[in-house]
Tab-separated table of C-alpha atoms in Angstrom:
chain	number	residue	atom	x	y	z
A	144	UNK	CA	-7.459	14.520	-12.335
A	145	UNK	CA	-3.855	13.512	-12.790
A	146	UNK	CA	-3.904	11.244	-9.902
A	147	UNK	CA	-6.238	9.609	-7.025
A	148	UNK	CA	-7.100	12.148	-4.567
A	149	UNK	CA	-8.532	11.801	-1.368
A	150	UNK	CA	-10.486	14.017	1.457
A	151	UNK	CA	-9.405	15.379	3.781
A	152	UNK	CA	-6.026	14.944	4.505
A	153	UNK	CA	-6.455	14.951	7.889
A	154	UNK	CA	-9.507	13.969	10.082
A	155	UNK	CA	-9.749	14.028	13.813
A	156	UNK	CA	-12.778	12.859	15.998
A	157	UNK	CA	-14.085	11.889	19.226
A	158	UNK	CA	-14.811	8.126	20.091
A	159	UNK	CA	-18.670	7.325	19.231
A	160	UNK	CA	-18.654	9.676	16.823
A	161	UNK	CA	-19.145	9.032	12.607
A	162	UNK	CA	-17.126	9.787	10.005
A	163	UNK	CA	-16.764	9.663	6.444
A	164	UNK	CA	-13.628	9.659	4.370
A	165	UNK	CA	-13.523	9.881	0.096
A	166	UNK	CA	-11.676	9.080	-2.565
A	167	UNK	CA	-12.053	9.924	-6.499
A	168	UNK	CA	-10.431	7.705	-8.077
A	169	UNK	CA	-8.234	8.496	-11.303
A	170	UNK	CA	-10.613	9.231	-14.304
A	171	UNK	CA	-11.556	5.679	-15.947
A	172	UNK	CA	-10.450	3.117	-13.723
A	173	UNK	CA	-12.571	0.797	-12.542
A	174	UNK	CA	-11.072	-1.279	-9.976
A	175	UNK	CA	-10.805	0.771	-6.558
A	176	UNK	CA	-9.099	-0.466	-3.626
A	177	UNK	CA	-9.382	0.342	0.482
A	178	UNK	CA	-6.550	-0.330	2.620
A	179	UNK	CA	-5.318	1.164	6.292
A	180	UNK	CA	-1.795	1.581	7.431
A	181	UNK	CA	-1.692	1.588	11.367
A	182	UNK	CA	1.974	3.271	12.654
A	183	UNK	CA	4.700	1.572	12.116
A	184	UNK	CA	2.855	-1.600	9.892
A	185	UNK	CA	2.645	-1.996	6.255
A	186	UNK	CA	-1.020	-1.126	4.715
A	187	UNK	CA	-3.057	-4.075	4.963
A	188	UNK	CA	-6.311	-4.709	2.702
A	189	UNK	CA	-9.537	-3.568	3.265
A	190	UNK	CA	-11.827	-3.827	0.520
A	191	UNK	CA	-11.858	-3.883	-3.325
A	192	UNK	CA	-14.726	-2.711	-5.383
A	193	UNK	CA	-14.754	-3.668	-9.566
A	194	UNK	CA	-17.312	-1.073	-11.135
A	195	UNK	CA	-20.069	-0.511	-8.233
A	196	UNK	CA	-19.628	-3.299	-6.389
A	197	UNK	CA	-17.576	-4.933	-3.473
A	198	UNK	CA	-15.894	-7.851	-5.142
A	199	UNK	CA	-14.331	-8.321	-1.957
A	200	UNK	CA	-14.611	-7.108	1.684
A	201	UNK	CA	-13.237	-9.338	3.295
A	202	UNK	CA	-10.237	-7.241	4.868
A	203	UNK	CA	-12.720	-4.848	7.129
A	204	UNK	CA	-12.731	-5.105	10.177
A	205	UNK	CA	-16.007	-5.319	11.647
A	206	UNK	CA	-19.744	-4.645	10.996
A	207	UNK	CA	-18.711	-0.954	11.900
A	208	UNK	CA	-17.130	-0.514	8.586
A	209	UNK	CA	-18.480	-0.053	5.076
A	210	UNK	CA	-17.526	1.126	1.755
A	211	UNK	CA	-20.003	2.021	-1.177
A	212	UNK	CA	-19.176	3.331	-4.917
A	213	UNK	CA	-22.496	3.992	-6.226
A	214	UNK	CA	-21.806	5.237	-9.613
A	215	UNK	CA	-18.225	3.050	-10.048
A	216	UNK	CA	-16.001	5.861	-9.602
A	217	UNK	CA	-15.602	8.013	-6.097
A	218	UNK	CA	-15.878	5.857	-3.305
A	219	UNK	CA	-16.766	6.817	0.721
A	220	UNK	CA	-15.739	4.524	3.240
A	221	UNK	CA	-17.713	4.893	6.717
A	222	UNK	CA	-16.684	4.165	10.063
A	223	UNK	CA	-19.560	4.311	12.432
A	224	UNK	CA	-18.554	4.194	16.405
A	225	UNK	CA	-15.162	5.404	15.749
A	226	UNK	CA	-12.734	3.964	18.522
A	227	UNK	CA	-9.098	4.537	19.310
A	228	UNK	CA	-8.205	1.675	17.193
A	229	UNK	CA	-9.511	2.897	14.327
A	230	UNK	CA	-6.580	5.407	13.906
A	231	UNK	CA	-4.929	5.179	11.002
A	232	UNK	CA	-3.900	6.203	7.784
A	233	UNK	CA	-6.435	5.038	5.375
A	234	UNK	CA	-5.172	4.707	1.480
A	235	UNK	CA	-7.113	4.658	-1.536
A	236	UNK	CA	-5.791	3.205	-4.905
A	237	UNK	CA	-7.629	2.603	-8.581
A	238	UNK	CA	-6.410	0.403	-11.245
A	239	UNK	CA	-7.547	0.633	-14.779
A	240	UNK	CA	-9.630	-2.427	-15.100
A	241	UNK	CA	-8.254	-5.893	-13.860
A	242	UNK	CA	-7.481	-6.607	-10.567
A	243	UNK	CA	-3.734	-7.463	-11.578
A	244	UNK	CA	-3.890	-3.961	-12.912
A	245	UNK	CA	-0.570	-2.159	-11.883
A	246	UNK	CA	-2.602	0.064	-8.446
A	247	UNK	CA	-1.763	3.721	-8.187
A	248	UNK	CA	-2.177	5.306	-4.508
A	249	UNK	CA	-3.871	8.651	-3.321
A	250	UNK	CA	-2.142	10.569	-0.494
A	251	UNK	CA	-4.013	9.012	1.982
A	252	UNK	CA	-6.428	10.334	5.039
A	253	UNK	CA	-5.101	10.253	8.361
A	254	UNK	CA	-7.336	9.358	11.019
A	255	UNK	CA	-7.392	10.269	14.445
A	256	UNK	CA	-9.712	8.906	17.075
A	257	UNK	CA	-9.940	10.737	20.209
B	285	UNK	CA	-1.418	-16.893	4.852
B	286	UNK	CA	1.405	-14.878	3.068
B	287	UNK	CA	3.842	-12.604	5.611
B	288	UNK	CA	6.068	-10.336	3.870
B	289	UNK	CA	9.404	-9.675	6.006
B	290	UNK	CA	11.233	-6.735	5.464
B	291	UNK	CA	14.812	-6.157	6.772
B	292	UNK	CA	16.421	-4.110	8.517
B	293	UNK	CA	13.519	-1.863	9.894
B	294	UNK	CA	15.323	1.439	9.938
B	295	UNK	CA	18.868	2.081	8.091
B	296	UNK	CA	20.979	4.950	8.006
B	297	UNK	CA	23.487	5.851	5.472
B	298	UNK	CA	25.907	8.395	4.211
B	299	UNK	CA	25.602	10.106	0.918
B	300	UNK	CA	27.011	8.331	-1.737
B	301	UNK	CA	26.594	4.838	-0.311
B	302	UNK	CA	25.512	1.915	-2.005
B	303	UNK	CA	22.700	-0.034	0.022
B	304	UNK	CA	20.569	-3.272	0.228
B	305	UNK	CA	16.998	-3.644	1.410
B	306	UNK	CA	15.719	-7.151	2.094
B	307	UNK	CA	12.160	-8.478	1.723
B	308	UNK	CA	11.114	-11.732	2.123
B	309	UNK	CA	7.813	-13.608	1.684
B	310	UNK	CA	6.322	-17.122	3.107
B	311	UNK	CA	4.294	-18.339	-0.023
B	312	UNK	CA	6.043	-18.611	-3.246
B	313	UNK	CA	2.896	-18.869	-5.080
B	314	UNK	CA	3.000	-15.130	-6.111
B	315	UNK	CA	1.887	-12.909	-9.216
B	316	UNK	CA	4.364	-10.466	-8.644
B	317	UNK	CA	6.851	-7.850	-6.416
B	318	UNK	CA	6.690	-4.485	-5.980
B	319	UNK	CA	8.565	-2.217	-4.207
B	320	UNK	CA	7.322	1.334	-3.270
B	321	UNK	CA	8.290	4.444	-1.399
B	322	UNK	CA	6.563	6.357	1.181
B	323	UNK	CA	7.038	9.730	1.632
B	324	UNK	CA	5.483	11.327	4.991
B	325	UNK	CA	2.089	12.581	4.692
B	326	UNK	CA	1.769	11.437	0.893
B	327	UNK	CA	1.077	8.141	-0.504
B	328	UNK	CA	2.816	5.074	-2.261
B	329	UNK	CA	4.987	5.937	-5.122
B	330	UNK	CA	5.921	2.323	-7.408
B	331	UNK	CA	9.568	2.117	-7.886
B	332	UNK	CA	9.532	-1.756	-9.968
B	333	UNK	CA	7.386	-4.119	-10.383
B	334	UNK	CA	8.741	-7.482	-10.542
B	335	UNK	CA	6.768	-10.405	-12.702
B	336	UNK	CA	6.978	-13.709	-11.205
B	337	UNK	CA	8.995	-15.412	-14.191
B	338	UNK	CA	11.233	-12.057	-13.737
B	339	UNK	CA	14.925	-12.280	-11.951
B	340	UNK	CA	15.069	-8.476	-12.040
B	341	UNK	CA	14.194	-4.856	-12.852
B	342	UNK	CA	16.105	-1.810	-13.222
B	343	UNK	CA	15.351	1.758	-12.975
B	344	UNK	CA	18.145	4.263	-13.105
B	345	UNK	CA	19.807	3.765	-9.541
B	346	UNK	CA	17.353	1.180	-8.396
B	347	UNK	CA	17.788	-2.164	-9.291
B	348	UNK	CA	15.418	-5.215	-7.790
B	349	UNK	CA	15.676	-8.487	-7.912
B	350	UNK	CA	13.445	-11.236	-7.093
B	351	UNK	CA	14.158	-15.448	-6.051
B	352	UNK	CA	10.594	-16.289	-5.955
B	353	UNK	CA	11.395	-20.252	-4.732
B	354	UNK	CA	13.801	-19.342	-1.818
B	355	UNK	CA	10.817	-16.263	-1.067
B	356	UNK	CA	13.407	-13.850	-1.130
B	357	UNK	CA	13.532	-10.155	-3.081
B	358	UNK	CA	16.310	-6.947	-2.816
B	359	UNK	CA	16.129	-3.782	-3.889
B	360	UNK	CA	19.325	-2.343	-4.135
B	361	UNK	CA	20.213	1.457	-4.618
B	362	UNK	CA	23.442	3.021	-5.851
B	363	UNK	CA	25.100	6.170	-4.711
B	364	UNK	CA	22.056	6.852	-2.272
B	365	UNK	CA	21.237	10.701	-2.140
B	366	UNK	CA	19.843	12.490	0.995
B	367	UNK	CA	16.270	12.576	-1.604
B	368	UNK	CA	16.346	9.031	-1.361
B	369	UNK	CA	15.153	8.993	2.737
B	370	UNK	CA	11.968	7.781	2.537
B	371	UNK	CA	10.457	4.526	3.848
B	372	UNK	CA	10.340	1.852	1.335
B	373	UNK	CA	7.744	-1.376	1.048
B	374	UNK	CA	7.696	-4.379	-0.183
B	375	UNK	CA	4.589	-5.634	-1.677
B	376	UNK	CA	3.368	-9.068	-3.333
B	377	UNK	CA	0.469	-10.330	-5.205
B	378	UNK	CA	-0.751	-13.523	-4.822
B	379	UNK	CA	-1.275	-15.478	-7.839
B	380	UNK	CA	-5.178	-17.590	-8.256
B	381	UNK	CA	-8.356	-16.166	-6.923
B	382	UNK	CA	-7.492	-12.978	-4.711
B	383	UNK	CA	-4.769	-11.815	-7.037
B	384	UNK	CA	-5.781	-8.215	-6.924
B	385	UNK	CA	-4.971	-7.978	-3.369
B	386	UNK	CA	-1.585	-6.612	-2.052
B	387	UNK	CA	-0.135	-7.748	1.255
B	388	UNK	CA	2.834	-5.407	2.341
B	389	UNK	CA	5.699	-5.842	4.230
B	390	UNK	CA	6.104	-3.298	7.247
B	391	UNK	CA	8.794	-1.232	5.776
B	392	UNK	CA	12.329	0.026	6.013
B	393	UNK	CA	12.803	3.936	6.728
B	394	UNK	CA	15.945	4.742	5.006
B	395	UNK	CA	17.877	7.799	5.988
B	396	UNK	CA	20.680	9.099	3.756
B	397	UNK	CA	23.034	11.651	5.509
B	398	UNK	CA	24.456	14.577	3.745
């Protein structure tokens, strides 16, 4: 595709509950990054992957978080437990190979936690 | 830790104006500036990218500039148009070991009045 995309747009939920939120990176990058924008804050880091693995996840949260990229391209974060706090807007961005790599966003998914 | 400062937090303009957005940053030890804009419900467009051993960039109407030992950056933007509302960030990377990482400022949403 011509850019990163990322699904779905939207996503409400109830507290407790699971969800899953995806984003395909664009075609040939390697690098992919995580971060969340609360209201009102800049985004702040969550996690960066380099081919299929987490070179660095240091920015999540808590033990209710987690990211995979199994075959290096489309990556699924999870939240497990959703609370309140967890709303957000989460963005998604790819770089072509190095980590200093100019990063190019997707749209985002907005999160809301019931 | 690096904190990224951007001032003021909301501005509002008439067409035709020129304006001045201010970001600032605690650690000088950085790879380089970006600044972006934010659209609602879409994601983070790169206006210029500033290298550290760069004064300044220019891009049609936008022109930033960067003082990386007094922490300081501007973007400034000539004869703003009502297009131009959107909410703009200011992002730096670090330079050494976690240089893929972006920390963001929390934004100024810039309204330009017909």
């Amino acid at each position: 595709g011509a850019g990163v995309s990322q699904t779905p747009s939207n996503k409400v939920t109830e507290k407790g509950k699971y969800v899953e939120l995806r984003c395909d990176p664009i075609s040939g990058h390697t690098a992919l990054y995580w971060y969340r924008q609360s209201l009102g804050q800049g985004p702040e880091f969550l996690i960066y992957f380099q081919g299929t693995g987490a070179a660095d996840d240091s920015g999540l949260p808590n033990d209710r978080f987690f990211a995979v990229r199994p075959e290096g391209s489309v990556s699924t974060l999870k939240i497990q437990r959703t609370e309140r706090g967890d709303s957000a807007v989460y963005l998604c961005a790819s770089s072509p190979s190095f980590g200093t790599d100019t990063q190019y966003f997707g749209p985002g998914t907005r999160l809301t936690v019931l | 830790k690096q904190e990224v400062t951007q001032i003021p937090a909301a501005l509002s303009v008439p067409e035709g104006e020129n304006l001045v957005l201010n970001c600032s940053f605690t650690d000088s030890a950085i790879y380089n500036l970006q600044w972006f804009r934010q659209d609602p419900g879409k994601g983070l467009t790169s206006l210029l990218l500033i290298q550290s051993s760069q004064r300044e960039q220019t891009s049609g109407r936008l022109n930033a500039s960067l003082d990386k030992s007094s922490g300081r950056s501007t973007l400034y933007i000539a004869a703003s148009q009502p297009g131009d509302s959107a909410t703009y960030l200011c992002a730096v990377r670090q330079s050494g070991g976690s240089n893929y990482k972006l920390t963001f400022g929390k934004g100024t949403l810039l309204t330009v009045n017909p």
